[in-house]
mmCIF file of C-alpha atoms in Angstrom:
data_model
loop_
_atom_site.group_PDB
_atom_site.id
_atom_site.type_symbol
_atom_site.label_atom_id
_atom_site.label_comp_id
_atom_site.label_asym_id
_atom_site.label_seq_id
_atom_site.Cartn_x
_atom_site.Cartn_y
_atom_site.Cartn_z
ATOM 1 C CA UNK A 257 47.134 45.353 161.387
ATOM 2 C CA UNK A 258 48.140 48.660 159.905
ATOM 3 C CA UNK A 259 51.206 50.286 161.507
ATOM 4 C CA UNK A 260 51.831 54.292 160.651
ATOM 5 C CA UNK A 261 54.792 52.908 158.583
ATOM 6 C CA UNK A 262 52.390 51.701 156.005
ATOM 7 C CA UNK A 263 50.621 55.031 155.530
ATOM 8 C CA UNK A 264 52.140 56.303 152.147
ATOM 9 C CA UNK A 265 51.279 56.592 148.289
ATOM 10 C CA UNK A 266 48.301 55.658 146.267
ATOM 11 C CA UNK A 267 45.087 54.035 148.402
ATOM 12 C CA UNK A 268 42.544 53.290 146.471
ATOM 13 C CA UNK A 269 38.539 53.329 146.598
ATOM 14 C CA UNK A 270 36.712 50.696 144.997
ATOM 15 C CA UNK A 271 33.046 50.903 143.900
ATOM 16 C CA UNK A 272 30.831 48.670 144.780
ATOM 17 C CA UNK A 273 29.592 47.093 141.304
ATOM 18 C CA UNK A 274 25.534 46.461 140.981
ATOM 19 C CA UNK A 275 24.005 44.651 138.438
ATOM 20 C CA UNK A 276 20.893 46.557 136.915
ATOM 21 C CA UNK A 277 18.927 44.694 139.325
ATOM 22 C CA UNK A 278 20.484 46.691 142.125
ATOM 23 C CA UNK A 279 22.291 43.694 143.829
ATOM 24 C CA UNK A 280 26.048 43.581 144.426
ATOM 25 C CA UNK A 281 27.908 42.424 140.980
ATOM 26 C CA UNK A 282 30.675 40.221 142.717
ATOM 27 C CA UNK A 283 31.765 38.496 139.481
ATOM 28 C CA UNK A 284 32.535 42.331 138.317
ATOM 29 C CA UNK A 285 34.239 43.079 142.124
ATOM 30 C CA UNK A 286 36.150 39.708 141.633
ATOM 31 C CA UNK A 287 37.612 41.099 137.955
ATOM 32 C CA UNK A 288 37.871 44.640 138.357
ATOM 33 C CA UNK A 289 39.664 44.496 142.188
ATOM 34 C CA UNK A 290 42.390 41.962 141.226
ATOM 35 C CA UNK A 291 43.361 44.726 138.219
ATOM 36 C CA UNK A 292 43.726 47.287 140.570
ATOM 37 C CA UNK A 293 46.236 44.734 142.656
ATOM 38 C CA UNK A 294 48.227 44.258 140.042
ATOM 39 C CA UNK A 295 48.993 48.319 139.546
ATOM 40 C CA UNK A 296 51.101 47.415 143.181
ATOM 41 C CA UNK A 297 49.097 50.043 145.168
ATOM 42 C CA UNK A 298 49.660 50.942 148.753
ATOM 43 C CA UNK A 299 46.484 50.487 150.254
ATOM 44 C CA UNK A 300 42.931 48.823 149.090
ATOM 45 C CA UNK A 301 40.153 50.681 150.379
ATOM 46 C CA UNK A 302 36.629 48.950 150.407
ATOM 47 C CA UNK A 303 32.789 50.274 151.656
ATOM 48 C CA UNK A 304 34.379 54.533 151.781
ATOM 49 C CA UNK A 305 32.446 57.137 149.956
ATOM 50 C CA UNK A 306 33.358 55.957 146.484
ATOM 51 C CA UNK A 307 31.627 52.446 147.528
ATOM 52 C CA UNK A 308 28.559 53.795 148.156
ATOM 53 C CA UNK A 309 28.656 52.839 151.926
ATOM 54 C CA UNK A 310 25.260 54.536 152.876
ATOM 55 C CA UNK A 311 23.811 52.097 150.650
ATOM 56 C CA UNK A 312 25.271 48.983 151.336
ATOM 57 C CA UNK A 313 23.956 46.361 154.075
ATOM 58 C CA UNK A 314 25.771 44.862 156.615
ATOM 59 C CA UNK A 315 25.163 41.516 154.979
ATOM 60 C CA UNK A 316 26.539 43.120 151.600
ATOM 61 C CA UNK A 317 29.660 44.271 153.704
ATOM 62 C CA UNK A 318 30.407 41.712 155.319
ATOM 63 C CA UNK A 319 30.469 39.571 151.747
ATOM 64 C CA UNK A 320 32.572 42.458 150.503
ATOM 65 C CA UNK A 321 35.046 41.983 153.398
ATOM 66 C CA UNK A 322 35.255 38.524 152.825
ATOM 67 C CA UNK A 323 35.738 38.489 149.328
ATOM 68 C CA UNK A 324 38.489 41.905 149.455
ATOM 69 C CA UNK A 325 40.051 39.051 151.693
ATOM 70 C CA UNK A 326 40.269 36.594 149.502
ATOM 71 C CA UNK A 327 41.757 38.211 146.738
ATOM 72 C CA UNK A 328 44.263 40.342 148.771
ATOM 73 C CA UNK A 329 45.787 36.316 150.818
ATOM 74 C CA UNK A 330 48.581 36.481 148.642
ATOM 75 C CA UNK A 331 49.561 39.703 148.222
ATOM 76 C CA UNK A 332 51.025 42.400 151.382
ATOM 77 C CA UNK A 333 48.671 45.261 150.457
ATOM 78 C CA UNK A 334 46.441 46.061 153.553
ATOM 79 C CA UNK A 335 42.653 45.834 153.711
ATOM 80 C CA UNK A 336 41.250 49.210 155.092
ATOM 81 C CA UNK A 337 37.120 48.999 155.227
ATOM 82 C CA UNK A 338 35.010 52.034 155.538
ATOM 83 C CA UNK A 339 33.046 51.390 159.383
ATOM 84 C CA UNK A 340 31.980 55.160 160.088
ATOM 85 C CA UNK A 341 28.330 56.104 160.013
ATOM 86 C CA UNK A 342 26.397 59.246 161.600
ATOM 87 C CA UNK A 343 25.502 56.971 164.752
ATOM 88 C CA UNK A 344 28.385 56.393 166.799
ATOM 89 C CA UNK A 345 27.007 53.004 167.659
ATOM 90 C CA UNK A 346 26.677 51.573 164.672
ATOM 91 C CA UNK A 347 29.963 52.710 163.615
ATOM 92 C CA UNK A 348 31.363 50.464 166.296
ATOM 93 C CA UNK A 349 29.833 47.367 165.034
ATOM 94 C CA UNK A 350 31.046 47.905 161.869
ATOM 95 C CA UNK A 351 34.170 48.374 163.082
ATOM 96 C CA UNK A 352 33.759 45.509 165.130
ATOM 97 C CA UNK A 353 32.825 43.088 162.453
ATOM 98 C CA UNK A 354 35.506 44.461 159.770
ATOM 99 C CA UNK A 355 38.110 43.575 162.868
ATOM 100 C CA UNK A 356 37.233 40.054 163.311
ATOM 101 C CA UNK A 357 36.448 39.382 159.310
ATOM 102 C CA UNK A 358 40.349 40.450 159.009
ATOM 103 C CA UNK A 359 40.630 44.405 157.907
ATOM 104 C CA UNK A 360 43.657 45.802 158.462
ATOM 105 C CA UNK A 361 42.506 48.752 159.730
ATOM 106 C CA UNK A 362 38.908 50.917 159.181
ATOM 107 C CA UNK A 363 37.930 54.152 157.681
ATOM 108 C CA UNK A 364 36.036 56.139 160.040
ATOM 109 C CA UNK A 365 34.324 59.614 158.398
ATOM 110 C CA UNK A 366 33.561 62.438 160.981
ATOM 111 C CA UNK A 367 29.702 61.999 161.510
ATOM 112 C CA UNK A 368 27.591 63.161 158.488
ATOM 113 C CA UNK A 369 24.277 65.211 158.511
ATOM 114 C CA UNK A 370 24.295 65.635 162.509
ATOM 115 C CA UNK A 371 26.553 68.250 163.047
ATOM 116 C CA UNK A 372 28.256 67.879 165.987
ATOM 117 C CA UNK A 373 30.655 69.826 167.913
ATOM 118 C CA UNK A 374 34.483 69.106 168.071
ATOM 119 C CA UNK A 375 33.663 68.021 171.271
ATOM 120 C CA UNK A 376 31.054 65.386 169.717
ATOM 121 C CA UNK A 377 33.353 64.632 166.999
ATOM 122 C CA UNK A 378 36.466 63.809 169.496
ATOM 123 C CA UNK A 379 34.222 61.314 171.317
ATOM 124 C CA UNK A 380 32.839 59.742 168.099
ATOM 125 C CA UNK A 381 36.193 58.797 167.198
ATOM 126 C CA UNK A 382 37.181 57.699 170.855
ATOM 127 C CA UNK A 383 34.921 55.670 171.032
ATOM 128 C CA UNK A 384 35.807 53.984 167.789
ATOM 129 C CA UNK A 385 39.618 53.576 168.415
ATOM 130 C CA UNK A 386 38.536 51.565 171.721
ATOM 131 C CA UNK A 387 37.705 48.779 169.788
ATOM 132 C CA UNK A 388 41.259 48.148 168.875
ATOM 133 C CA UNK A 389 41.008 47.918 165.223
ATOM 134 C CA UNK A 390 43.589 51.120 163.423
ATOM 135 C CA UNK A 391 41.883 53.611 162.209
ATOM 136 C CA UNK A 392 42.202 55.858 159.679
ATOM 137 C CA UNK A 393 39.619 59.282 160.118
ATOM 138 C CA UNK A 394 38.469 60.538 157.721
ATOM 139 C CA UNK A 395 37.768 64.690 157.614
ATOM 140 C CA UNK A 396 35.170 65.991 154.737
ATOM 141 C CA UNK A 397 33.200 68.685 155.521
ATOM 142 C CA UNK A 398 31.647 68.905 152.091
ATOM 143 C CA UNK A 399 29.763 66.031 152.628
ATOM 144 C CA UNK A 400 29.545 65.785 156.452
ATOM 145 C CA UNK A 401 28.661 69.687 157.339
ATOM 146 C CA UNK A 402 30.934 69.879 159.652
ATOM 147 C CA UNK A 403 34.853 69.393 159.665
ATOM 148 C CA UNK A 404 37.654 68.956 161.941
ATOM 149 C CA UNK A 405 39.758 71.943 163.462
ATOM 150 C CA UNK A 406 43.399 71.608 163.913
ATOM 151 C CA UNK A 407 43.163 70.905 167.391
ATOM 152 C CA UNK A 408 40.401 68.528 167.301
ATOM 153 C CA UNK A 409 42.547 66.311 164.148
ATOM 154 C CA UNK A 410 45.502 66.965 166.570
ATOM 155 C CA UNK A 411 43.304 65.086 169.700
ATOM 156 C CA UNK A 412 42.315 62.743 167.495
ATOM 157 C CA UNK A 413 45.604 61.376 165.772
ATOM 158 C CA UNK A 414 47.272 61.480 169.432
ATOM 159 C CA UNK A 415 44.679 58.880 169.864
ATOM 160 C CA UNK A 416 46.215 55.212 170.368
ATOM 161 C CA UNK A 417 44.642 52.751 167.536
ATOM 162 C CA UNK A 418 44.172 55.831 165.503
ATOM 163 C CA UNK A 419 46.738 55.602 162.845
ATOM 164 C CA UNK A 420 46.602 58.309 160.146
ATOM 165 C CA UNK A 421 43.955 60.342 158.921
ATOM 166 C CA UNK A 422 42.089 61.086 155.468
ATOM 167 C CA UNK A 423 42.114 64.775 154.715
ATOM 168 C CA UNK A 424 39.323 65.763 152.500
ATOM 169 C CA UNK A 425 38.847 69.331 154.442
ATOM 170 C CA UNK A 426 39.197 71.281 150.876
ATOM 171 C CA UNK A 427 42.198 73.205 151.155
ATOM 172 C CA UNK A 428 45.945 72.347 151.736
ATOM 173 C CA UNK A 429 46.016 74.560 155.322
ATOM 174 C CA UNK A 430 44.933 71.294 157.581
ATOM 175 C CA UNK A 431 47.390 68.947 156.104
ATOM 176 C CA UNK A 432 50.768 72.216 156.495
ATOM 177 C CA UNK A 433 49.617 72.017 160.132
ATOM 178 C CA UNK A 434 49.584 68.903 161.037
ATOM 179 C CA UNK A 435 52.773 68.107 159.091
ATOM 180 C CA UNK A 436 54.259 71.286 161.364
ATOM 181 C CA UNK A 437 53.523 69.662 164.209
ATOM 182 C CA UNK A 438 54.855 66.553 163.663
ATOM 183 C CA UNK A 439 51.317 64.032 163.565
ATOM 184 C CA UNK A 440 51.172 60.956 162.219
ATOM 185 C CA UNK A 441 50.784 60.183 158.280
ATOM 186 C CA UNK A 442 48.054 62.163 156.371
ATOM 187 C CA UNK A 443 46.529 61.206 152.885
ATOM 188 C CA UNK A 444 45.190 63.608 150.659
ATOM 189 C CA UNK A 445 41.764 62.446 149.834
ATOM 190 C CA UNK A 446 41.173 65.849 147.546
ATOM 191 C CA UNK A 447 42.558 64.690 144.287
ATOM 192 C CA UNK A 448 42.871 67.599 142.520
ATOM 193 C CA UNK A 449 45.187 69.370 145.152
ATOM 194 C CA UNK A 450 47.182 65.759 145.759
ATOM 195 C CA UNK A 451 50.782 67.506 144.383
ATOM 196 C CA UNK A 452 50.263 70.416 146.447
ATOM 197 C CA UNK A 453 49.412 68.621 149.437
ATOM 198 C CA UNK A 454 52.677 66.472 148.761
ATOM 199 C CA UNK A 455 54.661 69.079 149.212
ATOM 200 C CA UNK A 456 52.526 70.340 152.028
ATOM 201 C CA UNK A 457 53.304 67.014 153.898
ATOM 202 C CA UNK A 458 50.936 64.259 152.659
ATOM 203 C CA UNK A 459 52.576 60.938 153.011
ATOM 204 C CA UNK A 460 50.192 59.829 149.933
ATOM 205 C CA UNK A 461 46.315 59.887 148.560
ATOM 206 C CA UNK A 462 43.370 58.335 149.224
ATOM 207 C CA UNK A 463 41.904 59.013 145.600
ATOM 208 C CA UNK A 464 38.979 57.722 143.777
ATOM 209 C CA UNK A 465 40.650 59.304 140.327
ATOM 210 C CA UNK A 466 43.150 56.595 140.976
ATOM 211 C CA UNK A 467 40.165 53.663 139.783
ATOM 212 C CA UNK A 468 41.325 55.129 136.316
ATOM 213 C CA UNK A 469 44.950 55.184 135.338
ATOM 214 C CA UNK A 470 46.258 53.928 138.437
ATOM 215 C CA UNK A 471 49.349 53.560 137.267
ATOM 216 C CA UNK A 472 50.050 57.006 136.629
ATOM 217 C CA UNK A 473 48.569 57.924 139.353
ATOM 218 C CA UNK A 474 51.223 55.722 141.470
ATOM 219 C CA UNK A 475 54.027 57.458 139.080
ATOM 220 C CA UNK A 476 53.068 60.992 140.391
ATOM 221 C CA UNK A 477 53.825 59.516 144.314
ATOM 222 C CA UNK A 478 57.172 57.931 143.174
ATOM 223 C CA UNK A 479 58.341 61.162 141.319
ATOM 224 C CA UNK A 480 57.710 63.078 144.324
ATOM 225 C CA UNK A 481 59.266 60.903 146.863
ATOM 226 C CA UNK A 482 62.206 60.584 144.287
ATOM 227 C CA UNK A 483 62.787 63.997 144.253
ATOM 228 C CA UNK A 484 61.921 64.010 140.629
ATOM 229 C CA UNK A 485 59.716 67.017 140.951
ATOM 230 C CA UNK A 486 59.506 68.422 137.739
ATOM 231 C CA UNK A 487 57.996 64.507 136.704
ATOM 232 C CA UNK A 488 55.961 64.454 139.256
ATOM 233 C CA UNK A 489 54.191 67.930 138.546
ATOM 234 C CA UNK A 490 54.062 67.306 134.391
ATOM 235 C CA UNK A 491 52.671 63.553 135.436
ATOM 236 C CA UNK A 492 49.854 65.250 138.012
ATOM 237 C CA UNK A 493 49.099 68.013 135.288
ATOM 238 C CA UNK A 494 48.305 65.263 132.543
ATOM 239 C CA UNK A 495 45.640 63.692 134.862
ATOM 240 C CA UNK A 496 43.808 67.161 135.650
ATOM 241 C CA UNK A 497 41.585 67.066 132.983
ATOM 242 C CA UNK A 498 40.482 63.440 133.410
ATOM 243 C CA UNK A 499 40.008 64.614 137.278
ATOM 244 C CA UNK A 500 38.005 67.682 136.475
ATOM 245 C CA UNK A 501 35.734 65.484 134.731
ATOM 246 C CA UNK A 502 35.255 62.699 137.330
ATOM 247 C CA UNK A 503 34.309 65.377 139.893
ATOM 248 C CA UNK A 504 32.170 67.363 137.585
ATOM 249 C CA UNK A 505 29.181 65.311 139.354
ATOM 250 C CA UNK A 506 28.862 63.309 142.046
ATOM 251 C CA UNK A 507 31.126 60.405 143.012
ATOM 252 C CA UNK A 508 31.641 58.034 141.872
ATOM 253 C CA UNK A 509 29.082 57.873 139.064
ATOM 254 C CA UNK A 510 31.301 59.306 136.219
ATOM 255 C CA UNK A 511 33.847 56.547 137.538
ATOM 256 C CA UNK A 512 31.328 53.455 137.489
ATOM 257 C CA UNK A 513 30.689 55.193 134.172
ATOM 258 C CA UNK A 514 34.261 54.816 133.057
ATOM 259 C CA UNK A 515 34.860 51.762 134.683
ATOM 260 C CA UNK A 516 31.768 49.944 132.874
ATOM 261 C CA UNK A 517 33.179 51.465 129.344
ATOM 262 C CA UNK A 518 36.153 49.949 130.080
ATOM 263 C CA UNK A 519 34.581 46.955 130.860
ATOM 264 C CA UNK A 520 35.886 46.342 134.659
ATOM 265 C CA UNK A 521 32.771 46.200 135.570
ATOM 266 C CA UNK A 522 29.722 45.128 134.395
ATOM 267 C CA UNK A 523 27.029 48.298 134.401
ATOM 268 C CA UNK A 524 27.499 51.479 135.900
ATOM 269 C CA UNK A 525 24.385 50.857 138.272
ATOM 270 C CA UNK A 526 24.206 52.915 141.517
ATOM 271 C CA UNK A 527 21.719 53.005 144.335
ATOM 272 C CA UNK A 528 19.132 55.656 144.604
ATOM 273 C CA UNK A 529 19.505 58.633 145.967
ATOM 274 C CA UNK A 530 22.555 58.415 143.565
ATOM 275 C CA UNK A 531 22.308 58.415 139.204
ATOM 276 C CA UNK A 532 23.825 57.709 136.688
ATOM 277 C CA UNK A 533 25.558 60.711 134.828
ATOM 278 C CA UNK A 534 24.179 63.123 132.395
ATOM 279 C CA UNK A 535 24.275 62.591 128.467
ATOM 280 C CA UNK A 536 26.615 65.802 128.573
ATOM 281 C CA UNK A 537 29.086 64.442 130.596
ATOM 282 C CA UNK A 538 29.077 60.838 129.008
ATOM 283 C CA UNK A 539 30.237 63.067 125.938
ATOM 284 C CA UNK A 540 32.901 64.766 127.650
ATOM 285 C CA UNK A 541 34.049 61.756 128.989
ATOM 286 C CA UNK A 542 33.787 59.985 125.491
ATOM 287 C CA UNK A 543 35.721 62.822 123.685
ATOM 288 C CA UNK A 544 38.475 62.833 126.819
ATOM 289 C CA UNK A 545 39.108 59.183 126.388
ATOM 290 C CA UNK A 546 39.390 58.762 122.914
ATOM 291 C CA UNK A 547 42.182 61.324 122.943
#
């Protein structure tokens, strides 16, 4: 199970591969997840946004789970599976079946497209801590409509079984606060502000740039804890560009794009409502990458 003390540096977000047929491409999950094991990352994140986890069946997660398993039994990097849904019931059978298939703790979003209140949004998560699996929440109002105040994250992290949270809110003013106060660990999930939130308190990122470069991405972290500051910043400014493009449309097509050029995966296939990227930004992307 995930303890607080494990809550630092680079997490990463898989995609979920597809062939062109639209199933799940586990040959190309096999390959591509055991490279990003071997870049020694903190934290393997399967089924979040970058998976495409409104798409994918509970069937196809549970396989996922199983397989993520598999390939993680001999190494000491934890499992974290994305459970949280817009339906506070469904969220906790997903959490339920990620806890007895073996997670090491879940990823819980704050409830998309409803809308609740913070009152809604503290009982959401209640109810998904009860279950007893650790649980990471996960705050992005860009894509749920509705974020987390200060003293709603603050509720929710005093939680027990809640063990850090994901903070995707936009700006670095969330992350100052909590770290203020004293909560427990935050990851930047914003990847473009991941040095500033650093030194606003971050104990690491959640990042879906870090499916590209990893490595780099994990020298930024050790800089900063290091003290090396100055290595940290010039090794964060290098990656903007490549970041800037992967955000330029909606995750993570530009990085299945990447990641199928590269040949991690197999195709760059998502699932309706998302597509592939534009012809302009394949040649951005071309041009960055043969620099």
């Amino acid at each position: 199970m995930l303890t607080e003390q494990q809550i630092y540096g680079i997490y990463v977000p898989v995609v979920t591969p597809f062939s062109a047929a639209g199933e799940v491409d586990l040959d190309s999950y096999q390959h591509y997840v055991n490279n990003i094991i071997g870049n020694n990352i903190q934290g393997l994140v399967v089924n979040g946004t970058t998976g495409e986890s409104p798409t994918v069946t509970i069937n196809e997660l549970q396989l996922l789970i199983n397989t993520s398993r598999e390939l993680l039994q001999s190494s000491t990097i934890p499992l974290i599976v994305g459970t949280g849904t817009n339906d506070t019931a469904s969220t906790i059978a997903r959490t339920e079946l990620a806890g007895n298939l073996g997670a090491d703790a879940v990823l819980v979003v704050v409830p998309y497209y409803s809308r609740p209140s913070q009152e809604g949004i503290i009982a959401h998560f209640r109810k998904a801590a009860e279950v007893g699996v650790p649980v990471i929440a996960y705050d992005i109002p860009g894509r749920a409509g509705v974020g987390m105040s200060v003293d709603t994250a603050r509720t929710i992290l005093d939680m027990n079984n809640v063990v850090g949270l994901k903070d995707c809110s936009g700006s670095p003013t969330l992350v100052s606060e909590l770290s203020r106060l004293g909560s427990k660990p935050v990851l930047c999930g914003d990847d473009l502000h991941f040095y500033d939130m650093l030194g606003c308190g971050a104990a690491g990122g959640m990042l879906a740039s870090a499916n590209v470069h990893t490595a780099e991405f994990i020298k930024v972290y050790e800089y900063f804890a290091s003290g090396q500051l100055d290595l940290a910043k010039e090794t964060f400014t290098k990656l903007l560009p490549l970041m800037r493009l992967l955000f330029k449309e909606s995750n993570p097509a530009p990085i299945k794009w990447i990641l199928s050029k590269y040949g991690e995966i197999a195709s760059d296939t998502l699932r309706l409502p998302m597509t592939s990227i534009s012809q302009g930004l394949q040649q951005e992307l071309s041009v960055h990458l043969s620099r």
